[in-house]
Amino acid sequence: MTTMTPQQVRRHHQGPTAGLADGYAQANLIAVPEDWAYDVLLFTQRNPRPCPVLDVTDKGRTTTVLAGNADLMRDVPRYRIWEHGELVDEPTDASAHWRDDLVAFLIGCSFTFESALKLVDVPLRHVEQGRNVPMYVTDRECRPAGRLHGPMVVSMRYVPADLVDTAKRVTSRMPAVHGAPVHVGDPGALGIADVDRPDFGDRTEPHEGDVPVFWACGVTPQAAVMASKPPFAITHAPGHMFVTDVPDLAYQL
Amino acid sequence: MTTMTPQQVRRHHQGPTAGLADGYAQANLIAVPEDWAYDVLLFTQRNPRPCPVLDVTDKGRTTTVLAGNADLMRDVPRYRIWEHGELVDEPTDASAHWRDDLVAFLIGCSFTFESALKLVDVPLRHVEQGRNVPMYVTDRECRPAGRLHGPMVVSMRYVPADLVDTAKRVTSRMPAVHGAPVHVGDPGALGIADVDRPDFGDRTEPHEGDVPVFWACGVTPQAAVMASKPPFAITHAPGHMFVTDVPDLAYQL
């Protein structure tokens, strides 16, 4: 698809990252004031399917073990700035908003298991169609933690019916990037009214015989920010991930 | 081995728990004052092999989702009470020591993967020999978190050489209870001087052709308590685990 390195994506890319820097793990970002860090970390522990944590920074630091020379306040393609649960800005550089009291959490992203799916010939419709993956807010509540609560968000990929078991098996061995699907088949079972109207990302086109397969999604902390209204937070924009230097398959058991 | 239920072990048993309540997951305990809870939770996140968290209580609560009717301050067979990193008591009931500001962490235990090993005919020498599993402090430092630091602790099982690959494969699919071995073969590679003198638990006898296999161990937080000296902590005594109502195989991917 691309010849961009992880560092090139971090430095120069401003759009969705699905299919970019092929073979390298991508991550969701949520940064909150220190006072909220325990609630966020406990929320991730209690909801490991949507929120598998790959790294947590020390307060005031914007570096991560996942990419030695990266700067978390500049190297995400697009950010969302939140005040009391309201989206107030969507910059491509967050350095004007970053604060010394922020703790940043990097959370596994399902783009990371896409290279494993490709290796077993599971097609990726959103990548083929040049779109961001579709994401949906479900009616499943996460287990609350302190002041944080909110619904689980899922991503959806259309998978040929005869490859669903393969997709389940391959992704089940990658729990750090959401693991096995949370549901296969009926969007209504997750409270999704219309699969063609995702809450985040783009709709994708199924091929004949495709089945919708839903995985827990790292946008879930953003839904918790909207529901729980911490005074301040910085996240990535959905689909616009932090690209790490860690190979995708490092997260396969 | 036994017909005790998890609840019977929690209520009535005061010794090591290896092989008891067959089929139910066991857990390590560490409870610290709220002021230290973030450091502990971050330490577990940064060291997931020795410290996979199964549940975290809310401050002042002694109940857990892992066993509906259990009381964490009474239902561990033996506790260790720590003050400034020093062991000050080893009671079978911690209710006289428990405090309203404690947050308790339940951490996966390798006893949990033993039923999976039995299912594929990997013998368990310590269970056969009626002993606690041997545990060792290694020379591998954990990644520090805030005020917490310390070495990784491992448990060791002798495994017939031709079953080592099987043991690796089976346990790799159970990351919530330490996952794959961290080392196979040479105790010296982990800084263990004498495999017959474990730091915790009992020595076990190998059979001819057995190889020592080392897994990360949930006693690691106790080694961090000794090294980091928080003002107060309560843990289980090594090998004397909290027995949950969760089936072992619920933690197999």
Coordinates of C-alpha atoms in Angstrom, one line a residue:
Chain A
M1 CA 0.0 0.0 0.0
T2 CA 2.6 2.4 1.1
T3 CA 6.3 2.9 1.6
M4 CA 6.0 5.3 4.5
T5 CA 8.0 4.5 7.6
P6 CA 6.4 4.9 11.0
Q7 CA 8.5 8.1 11.5
Q8 CA 7.4 9.5 8.2
V9 CA 3.7 9.0 9.1
R10 CA 4.3 10.6 12.5
R11 CA 6.1 13.6 11.0
H12 CA 4.2 14.3 7.8
H13 CA 0.8 12.6 7.7
Q14 CA -2.5 14.3 8.7
G15 CA -5.2 11.9 7.6
P16 CA -6.6 8.5 8.8
T17 CA -3.8 5.9 9.2
A18 CA -5.5 2.6 8.2
G19 CA -3.1 0.7 5.9
L20 CA -0.2 3.1 6.5
A21 CA 3.3 2.2 7.7
D22 CA 2.3 -1.4 7.0
G23 CA 3.5 -3.8 9.6
Y24 CA 3.8 -1.4 12.5
A25 CA 1.4 -1.2 15.4
Q26 CA -0.8 1.8 15.8
A27 CA -2.2 3.2 19.0
N28 CA -5.1 5.3 20.5
L29 CA -4.2 8.3 22.6
I30 CA -5.9 9.7 25.7
A31 CA -4.1 12.3 27.9
V32 CA -5.7 13.6 31.1
P33 CA -4.6 15.7 34.1
E34 CA -2.8 13.7 36.7
D35 CA -5.8 14.0 39.0
W36 CA -7.7 11.8 36.6
A37 CA -5.0 9.4 35.7
Y38 CA -5.9 6.7 38.3
D39 CA -9.5 6.7 37.1
V40 CA -8.4 6.3 33.5
L41 CA -5.9 3.5 34.3
L42 CA -8.5 1.7 36.4
F43 CA -11.1 2.1 33.6
T44 CA -8.6 0.5 31.2
Q45 CA -7.9 -2.4 33.6
R46 CA -11.6 -3.0 34.1
N47 CA -12.4 -2.8 30.4
P48 CA -9.4 -4.6 28.8
R49 CA -11.2 -5.5 25.5
P50 CA -11.7 -1.9 24.4
C51 CA -8.8 -0.4 26.4
P52 CA -5.7 -2.6 26.3
V53 CA -2.9 -0.3 27.5
L54 CA 0.4 -0.4 25.6
D55 CA 2.2 2.4 27.5
V56 CA 1.6 5.1 30.0
T57 CA 3.8 8.2 30.2
D58 CA 5.1 9.7 33.4
K59 CA 3.4 13.0 34.2
G60 CA 4.6 15.9 31.9
R61 CA 6.5 13.6 29.6
T62 CA 5.6 13.3 25.9
T63 CA 7.9 10.4 25.0
T64 CA 7.0 6.7 24.9
V65 CA 8.8 3.4 24.9
L66 CA 6.8 2.5 21.8
A67 CA 8.7 4.9 19.5
G68 CA 12.0 6.2 20.8
N69 CA 12.2 9.5 19.0
A70 CA 8.5 10.4 18.9
D71 CA 6.8 13.4 20.6
L72 CA 3.2 12.5 21.6
M73 CA 2.1 16.2 21.5
R74 CA 3.1 16.6 17.8
D75 CA 3.2 13.2 16.2
V76 CA -0.4 12.1 16.0
P77 CA -2.0 13.0 12.6
R78 CA -5.0 14.8 14.2
Y79 CA -5.9 15.4 17.8
R80 CA -9.1 16.2 19.6
I81 CA -9.1 18.7 22.5
W82 CA -11.8 18.2 25.1
E83 CA -13.1 20.5 27.8
H84 CA -15.7 19.2 30.2
G85 CA -16.7 16.5 27.7
E86 CA -17.1 18.9 24.8
L87 CA -14.9 18.8 21.7
V88 CA -13.3 22.3 21.4
D89 CA -10.6 21.8 18.8
E90 CA -9.2 19.3 16.3
P91 CA -5.6 20.4 15.6
T92 CA -2.9 18.5 13.8
D93 CA -0.4 19.6 16.5
A94 CA -1.4 19.6 20.2
S95 CA 1.6 21.4 21.6
A96 CA -0.4 24.6 22.1
H97 CA -2.8 22.6 24.3
W98 CA -0.5 20.3 26.1
R99 CA 0.0 20.8 29.8
D100 CA 2.7 19.8 32.3
D101 CA 0.2 17.9 34.4
L102 CA -0.9 15.5 31.7
V103 CA -0.5 11.8 31.8
A104 CA -0.8 10.1 28.4
F105 CA -2.2 6.6 27.7
L106 CA -1.5 4.7 24.5
I107 CA -4.1 2.0 23.9
G108 CA -4.0 -0.8 21.4
C109 CA -5.6 -0.3 18.0
S110 CA -7.3 -2.9 15.8
F111 CA -5.4 -1.6 12.8
T112 CA -2.5 -3.6 14.4
F113 CA -4.2 -7.0 13.7
E114 CA -4.9 -6.1 10.1
S115 CA -1.5 -7.3 9.0
A116 CA -2.1 -10.6 10.7
L117 CA -5.5 -10.8 8.9
K118 CA -3.8 -10.1 5.6
L119 CA -1.3 -12.8 6.2
V120 CA -4.2 -15.3 6.2
D121 CA -5.9 -13.7 3.2
V122 CA -8.8 -12.0 5.1
P123 CA -9.6 -9.0 2.9
L124 CA -9.8 -5.6 4.5
R125 CA -12.7 -3.8 2.8
H126 CA -12.0 -0.3 4.3
V127 CA -8.4 -0.4 3.1
E128 CA -9.4 -1.7 -0.4
Q129 CA -11.9 1.1 -0.5
G130 CA -9.5 3.8 0.8
R131 CA -11.7 4.6 3.8
N132 CA -11.4 4.9 7.5
V133 CA -12.8 1.9 9.4
P134 CA -16.4 2.4 10.6
M135 CA -16.9 2.7 14.4
Y136 CA -20.1 2.6 16.4
V137 CA -21.1 3.5 19.9
T138 CA -22.9 0.5 21.4
D139 CA -25.5 0.0 24.1
R140 CA -23.0 -2.0 26.2
E141 CA -21.9 0.0 29.2
C142 CA -18.3 -0.3 30.3
R143 CA -17.5 -1.2 33.9
P144 CA -17.1 2.2 35.6
A145 CA -14.0 3.3 37.4
G146 CA -14.1 6.2 39.8
R147 CA -15.6 9.2 37.9
L148 CA -15.2 7.5 34.5
H149 CA -18.1 5.6 32.8
G150 CA -19.4 5.3 29.3
P151 CA -20.4 2.9 26.5
M152 CA -18.2 0.5 24.6
V153 CA -17.3 1.6 21.1
V154 CA -16.6 -1.0 18.4
S155 CA -15.0 -1.1 15.0
M156 CA -16.6 -3.2 12.2
R157 CA -15.0 -5.1 9.3
Y158 CA -17.0 -7.0 6.7
V159 CA -15.5 -10.5 6.5
P160 CA -16.4 -13.2 4.0
A161 CA -18.5 -15.8 5.9
D162 CA -16.1 -18.6 5.3
L163 CA -13.2 -16.6 6.8
V164 CA -15.0 -15.4 10.0
D165 CA -13.6 -18.3 12.1
T166 CA -10.1 -17.5 10.7
A167 CA -10.5 -13.9 11.7
K168 CA -11.6 -14.9 15.2
R169 CA -8.8 -17.3 15.7
V170 CA -6.1 -14.9 14.5
T171 CA -7.3 -11.9 16.4
S172 CA -8.0 -13.9 19.6
R173 CA -4.2 -14.3 19.9
M174 CA -3.7 -10.5 19.9
P175 CA -5.4 -9.4 23.1
A176 CA -3.2 -6.3 23.4
V177 CA -4.9 -4.9 20.3
H178 CA -8.5 -5.8 21.3
G179 CA -8.3 -9.6 20.7
A180 CA -11.3 -11.6 19.4
P181 CA -14.4 -10.0 18.1
V182 CA -17.1 -9.0 20.6
H183 CA -19.8 -9.8 18.2
V184 CA -20.4 -11.4 14.8
G185 CA -23.5 -10.8 12.7
D186 CA -26.4 -8.7 13.9
P187 CA -25.5 -5.0 14.5
G188 CA -28.8 -4.7 16.4
A189 CA -27.4 -7.0 19.1
L190 CA -25.0 -4.2 20.0
G191 CA -27.7 -1.5 19.7
I192 CA -26.4 -0.3 16.4
A193 CA -29.4 1.0 14.5
D194 CA -27.9 1.5 11.0
V195 CA -24.6 -0.1 10.1
D196 CA -24.3 2.3 7.2
R197 CA -24.2 5.3 9.5
P198 CA -21.2 4.9 11.7
D199 CA -20.6 7.2 14.7
F200 CA -17.0 7.6 13.7
G201 CA -15.0 6.8 10.5
D202 CA -16.6 5.9 7.1
R203 CA -19.2 3.4 6.0
T204 CA -17.7 0.6 4.0
E205 CA -19.3 -1.6 1.2
P206 CA -19.7 -5.3 1.8
H207 CA -19.1 -7.8 -0.9
E208 CA -21.7 -10.5 -1.4
G209 CA -21.4 -13.1 1.3
D210 CA -19.7 -10.8 3.8
V211 CA -20.7 -10.7 7.4
P212 CA -20.2 -7.7 9.8
V213 CA -17.7 -8.5 12.5
F214 CA -17.3 -6.2 15.5
W215 CA -14.2 -5.7 17.6
A216 CA -13.9 -3.6 20.7
C217 CA -12.4 -0.2 19.8
G218 CA -9.9 2.2 21.4
V219 CA -12.2 5.1 20.8
T220 CA -14.1 3.9 23.9
P221 CA -12.1 6.2 26.2
Q222 CA -13.3 9.2 24.1
A223 CA -16.9 8.0 24.6
A224 CA -16.1 7.9 28.3
V225 CA -14.7 11.5 28.1
M226 CA -18.0 12.6 26.5
A227 CA -20.1 10.8 29.1
S228 CA -17.9 11.6 32.2
K229 CA -16.8 15.1 31.4
P230 CA -13.3 15.4 32.9
P231 CA -12.3 19.1 32.9
F232 CA -9.6 18.5 30.2
A233 CA -8.4 15.7 27.9
I234 CA -6.5 15.3 24.7
T235 CA -7.2 12.3 22.4
H236 CA -6.4 11.3 18.8
A237 CA -9.1 11.9 16.3
P238 CA -10.8 8.5 15.5
G239 CA -8.8 6.6 12.9
H240 CA -6.0 9.1 13.0
M241 CA -3.7 6.9 15.1
F242 CA -0.3 7.3 16.7
V243 CA 2.0 5.0 14.6
T244 CA 4.6 3.2 16.8
D245 CA 7.9 1.6 15.9
V246 CA 6.7 -1.8 17.3
P247 CA 6.0 -4.5 14.7
D248 CA 2.3 -5.5 14.6
L249 CA 3.3 -9.1 15.2
A250 CA 5.1 -8.3 18.4
Y251 CA 1.5 -8.3 19.9
Q252 CA 0.7 -11.8 18.6
L253 CA 0.9 -14.5 21.3
Chain B
M1 CA -6.6 -34.3 44.4
T2 CA -9.4 -32.7 46.3
T3 CA -13.1 -32.2 46.5
M4 CA -13.0 -28.8 48.2
T5 CA -14.9 -26.0 46.5
P6 CA -13.4 -22.5 46.1
Q7 CA -15.6 -21.3 49.0
Q8 CA -14.5 -24.1 51.2
V9 CA -10.8 -23.3 50.6
R10 CA -11.5 -19.6 51.3
R11 CA -13.3 -20.3 54.5
H12 CA -11.4 -23.2 56.0
H13 CA -7.9 -23.7 54.5
Q14 CA -4.7 -22.2 55.9
G15 CA -1.9 -23.8 53.9
P16 CA -0.5 -23.5 50.4
T17 CA -3.2 -23.8 47.7
A18 CA -1.4 -25.6 44.8
G19 CA -3.7 -28.3 43.5
L20 CA -6.7 -27.2 45.7
A21 CA -10.2 -26.4 44.3
D22 CA -9.1 -28.0 41.1
G23 CA -10.3 -26.1 38.0
Y24 CA -10.7 -22.7 39.7
A25 CA -8.4 -19.7 39.2
Q26 CA -6.2 -18.5 42.0
A27 CA -4.9 -15.0 42.6
N28 CA -2.2 -13.1 44.3
L29 CA -3.2 -10.2 46.6
I30 CA -1.6 -6.8 47.2
A31 CA -3.4 -4.1 49.1
V32 CA -1.9 -0.7 49.6
P33 CA -3.1 2.7 50.9
E34 CA -5.0 4.8 48.3
D35 CA -2.0 7.1 48.0
W36 CA 0.1 4.2 46.6
A37 CA -2.6 2.7 44.4
Y38 CA -1.7 4.6 41.2
D39 CA 1.9 3.5 41.5
V40 CA 0.9 -0.1 42.0
L41 CA -1.5 -0.1 39.1
L42 CA 1.1 1.6 36.8
F43 CA 3.7 -1.0 38.0
T44 CA 1.4 -3.8 37.0
Q45 CA 0.7 -2.2 33.6
R46 CA 4.4 -1.8 32.9
N47 CA 5.2 -5.3 34.1
P48 CA 2.3 -7.4 32.7
R49 CA 4.2 -10.7 32.6
P50 CA 4.7 -10.9 36.4
C51 CA 1.7 -8.7 37.3
P52 CA -1.4 -9.4 35.2
V53 CA -4.3 -7.7 37.0
L54 CA -7.5 -9.7 37.3
D55 CA -9.4 -7.2 39.5
V56 CA -9.0 -4.0 41.5
T57 CA -11.3 -3.1 44.4
D58 CA -12.7 0.3 45.1
K59 CA -11.1 2.0 48.1
G60 CA -12.3 0.5 51.4
R61 CA -14.1 -2.4 49.7
T62 CA -13.1 -6.0 50.4
T63 CA -15.3 -7.7 47.8
T64 CA -14.3 -8.7 44.2
V65 CA -16.0 -9.6 41.0
L66 CA -13.9 -12.8 41.0
A67 CA -15.9 -14.4 43.9
G68 CA -19.2 -12.9 44.7
N69 CA -19.5 -13.8 48.4
A70 CA -15.8 -13.6 49.4
D71 CA -14.2 -11.2 51.8
L72 CA -10.7 -10.3 50.8
M73 CA -9.6 -9.5 54.4
R74 CA -10.5 -12.9 55.7
D75 CA -10.6 -15.4 52.8
V76 CA -6.9 -15.7 51.9
P77 CA -5.3 -18.7 53.6
R78 CA -2.4 -16.7 55.0
Y79 CA -1.5 -13.0 54.7
R80 CA 1.7 -11.0 55.1
I81 CA 1.5 -7.6 56.8
W82 CA 4.2 -5.1 55.7
E83 CA 5.3 -1.9 57.3
H84 CA 8.0 0.2 55.4
G85 CA 9.0 -2.9 53.5
E86 CA 9.4 -5.1 56.6
L87 CA 7.3 -8.2 57.2
V88 CA 5.6 -7.6 60.6
D89 CA 3.0 -10.3 60.8
E90 CA 1.7 -13.4 59.0
P91 CA -1.9 -13.9 60.1
T92 CA -4.6 -16.2 58.7
D93 CA -7.1 -13.4 59.0
A94 CA -6.2 -9.8 58.1
S95 CA -9.3 -8.1 59.5
A96 CA -7.4 -6.6 62.5
H97 CA -4.9 -5.0 60.0
W98 CA -7.2 -3.9 57.2
R99 CA -7.8 -0.2 56.8
D100 CA -10.5 1.9 55.2
D101 CA -8.0 3.5 52.8
L102 CA -6.8 0.3 51.2
V103 CA -7.1 -0.6 47.6
A104 CA -6.7 -4.3 46.8
F105 CA -5.2 -5.7 43.6
L106 CA -5.8 -9.4 42.6
I107 CA -3.1 -10.6 40.2
G108 CA -3.1 -13.7 38.1
C109 CA -1.4 -16.8 39.5
S110 CA 0.4 -19.6 37.6
F111 CA -1.5 -22.2 39.6
T112 CA -4.3 -21.2 37.2
F113 CA -2.6 -22.7 34.1
E114 CA -1.8 -25.9 35.9
S115 CA -5.2 -27.4 35.0
A116 CA -4.5 -26.6 31.3
L117 CA -1.1 -28.3 31.6
K118 CA -2.7 -31.4 33.2
L119 CA -5.2 -31.6 30.3
V120 CA -2.2 -32.1 27.9
D121 CA -0.5 -34.5 30.3
V122 CA 2.3 -32.2 31.5
P123 CA 3.1 -33.5 35.0
L124 CA 3.2 -31.1 37.9
R125 CA 6.1 -32.2 40.2
H126 CA 5.2 -29.9 43.1
V127 CA 1.6 -31.2 43.2
E128 CA 2.7 -34.8 42.9
Q129 CA 5.2 -34.2 45.7
G130 CA 2.7 -32.4 47.9
R131 CA 4.8 -29.2 48.0
N132 CA 4.4 -25.5 47.3
V133 CA 5.9 -24.4 44.0
P134 CA 9.5 -23.1 44.2
M135 CA 9.9 -19.3 43.6
Y136 CA 13.0 -17.3 43.0
V137 CA 14.0 -13.6 43.1
T138 CA 15.8 -13.0 39.7
D139 CA 18.3 -10.4 38.6
R140 CA 15.9 -8.9 36.1
E141 CA 14.6 -5.5 37.3
C142 CA 11.0 -4.7 36.6
R143 CA 10.2 -1.4 34.8
P144 CA 9.7 1.1 37.7
A145 CA 6.5 3.0 38.2
G146 CA 6.5 6.1 40.4
R147 CA 7.9 5.1 43.8
L148 CA 7.7 1.3 43.0
H149 CA 10.6 -0.7 41.8
G150 CA 12.1 -4.2 42.3
P151 CA 13.2 -7.4 40.7
M152 CA 11.0 -9.9 38.9
V153 CA 10.1 -13.1 40.8
V154 CA 9.6 -16.4 39.0
S155 CA 8.1 -19.7 39.7
M156 CA 9.7 -22.9 38.4
R157 CA 8.3 -26.2 37.3
Y158 CA 10.3 -29.2 36.1
V159 CA 9.0 -30.3 32.8
P160 CA 10.0 -33.4 30.7
A161 CA 12.2 -32.1 27.9
D162 CA 9.8 -33.5 25.2
L163 CA 6.9 -31.6 26.7
V164 CA 8.5 -28.2 27.1
D165 CA 7.1 -27.0 23.7
T166 CA 3.7 -28.1 24.7
A167 CA 3.9 -26.3 28.1
K168 CA 5.1 -23.1 26.3
R169 CA 2.2 -23.3 23.7
V170 CA -0.5 -23.9 26.3
T171 CA 0.6 -21.2 28.7
S172 CA 1.3 -18.6 26.0
R173 CA -2.5 -18.6 25.5
M174 CA -3.1 -17.6 29.1
P175 CA -1.5 -14.2 29.4
A176 CA -3.8 -13.2 32.3
V177 CA -2.1 -15.8 34.4
H178 CA 1.6 -15.0 33.4
G179 CA 1.5 -16.5 29.9
A180 CA 4.5 -18.2 28.3
P181 CA 7.7 -19.0 30.3
V182 CA 10.2 -16.2 30.7
H183 CA 13.1 -18.7 30.5
V184 CA 13.8 -22.4 29.9
G185 CA 16.9 -24.2 31.1
D186 CA 19.6 -22.4 32.9
P187 CA 18.7 -20.9 36.3
G188 CA 21.9 -18.9 36.1
A189 CA 20.5 -16.9 33.2
L190 CA 18.1 -15.4 35.7
G191 CA 20.7 -14.9 38.4
I192 CA 19.4 -17.9 40.4
A193 CA 22.4 -19.3 42.2
D194 CA 20.9 -22.6 43.4
V195 CA 17.7 -24.0 42.1
D196 CA 17.4 -26.2 45.2
R197 CA 17.2 -23.2 47.5
P198 CA 14.1 -21.2 46.4
D199 CA 13.5 -17.8 47.9
F200 CA 9.8 -18.7 48.5
G201 CA 8.0 -22.1 48.5
D202 CA 9.6 -25.5 48.5
R203 CA 12.3 -27.2 46.4
T204 CA 11.0 -29.9 44.1
E205 CA 12.6 -33.0 42.8
P206 CA 13.2 -33.4 39.1
H207 CA 12.7 -36.7 37.3
E208 CA 15.4 -37.8 34.9
G209 CA 15.1 -35.8 31.6
D210 CA 13.2 -32.9 33.3
V211 CA 14.1 -29.3 32.4
P212 CA 13.5 -26.3 34.7
V213 CA 11.0 -24.0 33.2
F214 CA 10.5 -20.5 34.7
W215 CA 7.3 -18.4 34.6
A216 CA 6.9 -14.8 35.8
C217 CA 5.3 -14.8 39.3
G218 CA 2.7 -12.8 41.1
V219 CA 5.0 -12.6 44.2
T220 CA 6.8 -9.8 42.2
P221 CA 4.7 -7.1 43.9
Q222 CA 5.9 -8.4 47.3
A223 CA 9.5 -8.0 46.1
A224 CA 8.6 -4.5 45.0
V225 CA 7.2 -3.8 48.5
M226 CA 10.5 -5.1 50.1
A227 CA 12.5 -2.9 47.7
S228 CA 10.3 0.2 47.7
K229 CA 9.1 0.3 51.3
P230 CA 5.6 1.7 51.1
P231 CA 4.5 2.6 54.6
F232 CA 1.9 -0.2 54.7
A233 CA 0.8 -3.1 52.6
I234 CA -1.0 -6.4 53.0
T235 CA -0.3 -9.3 50.6
H236 CA -1.0 -13.0 50.6
A237 CA 1.8 -15.3 51.8
P238 CA 3.6 -16.9 48.8
G239 CA 1.7 -20.0 47.6
H240 CA -1.2 -19.2 49.9
M241 CA -3.5 -17.8 47.2
F242 CA -6.9 -16.3 47.0
V243 CA -9.1 -18.9 45.3
T244 CA -11.7 -17.4 43.0
D245 CA -14.9 -18.7 41.6
V246 CA -13.6 -18.2 38.0
P247 CA -12.9 -21.4 36.0
D248 CA -9.2 -21.6 35.1
L249 CA -10.0 -22.0 31.5
A250 CA -11.9 -18.7 31.4
Y251 CA -8.4 -17.2 31.2
Q252 CA -7.4 -19.3 28.1
L253 CA -7.6 -17.4 24.8

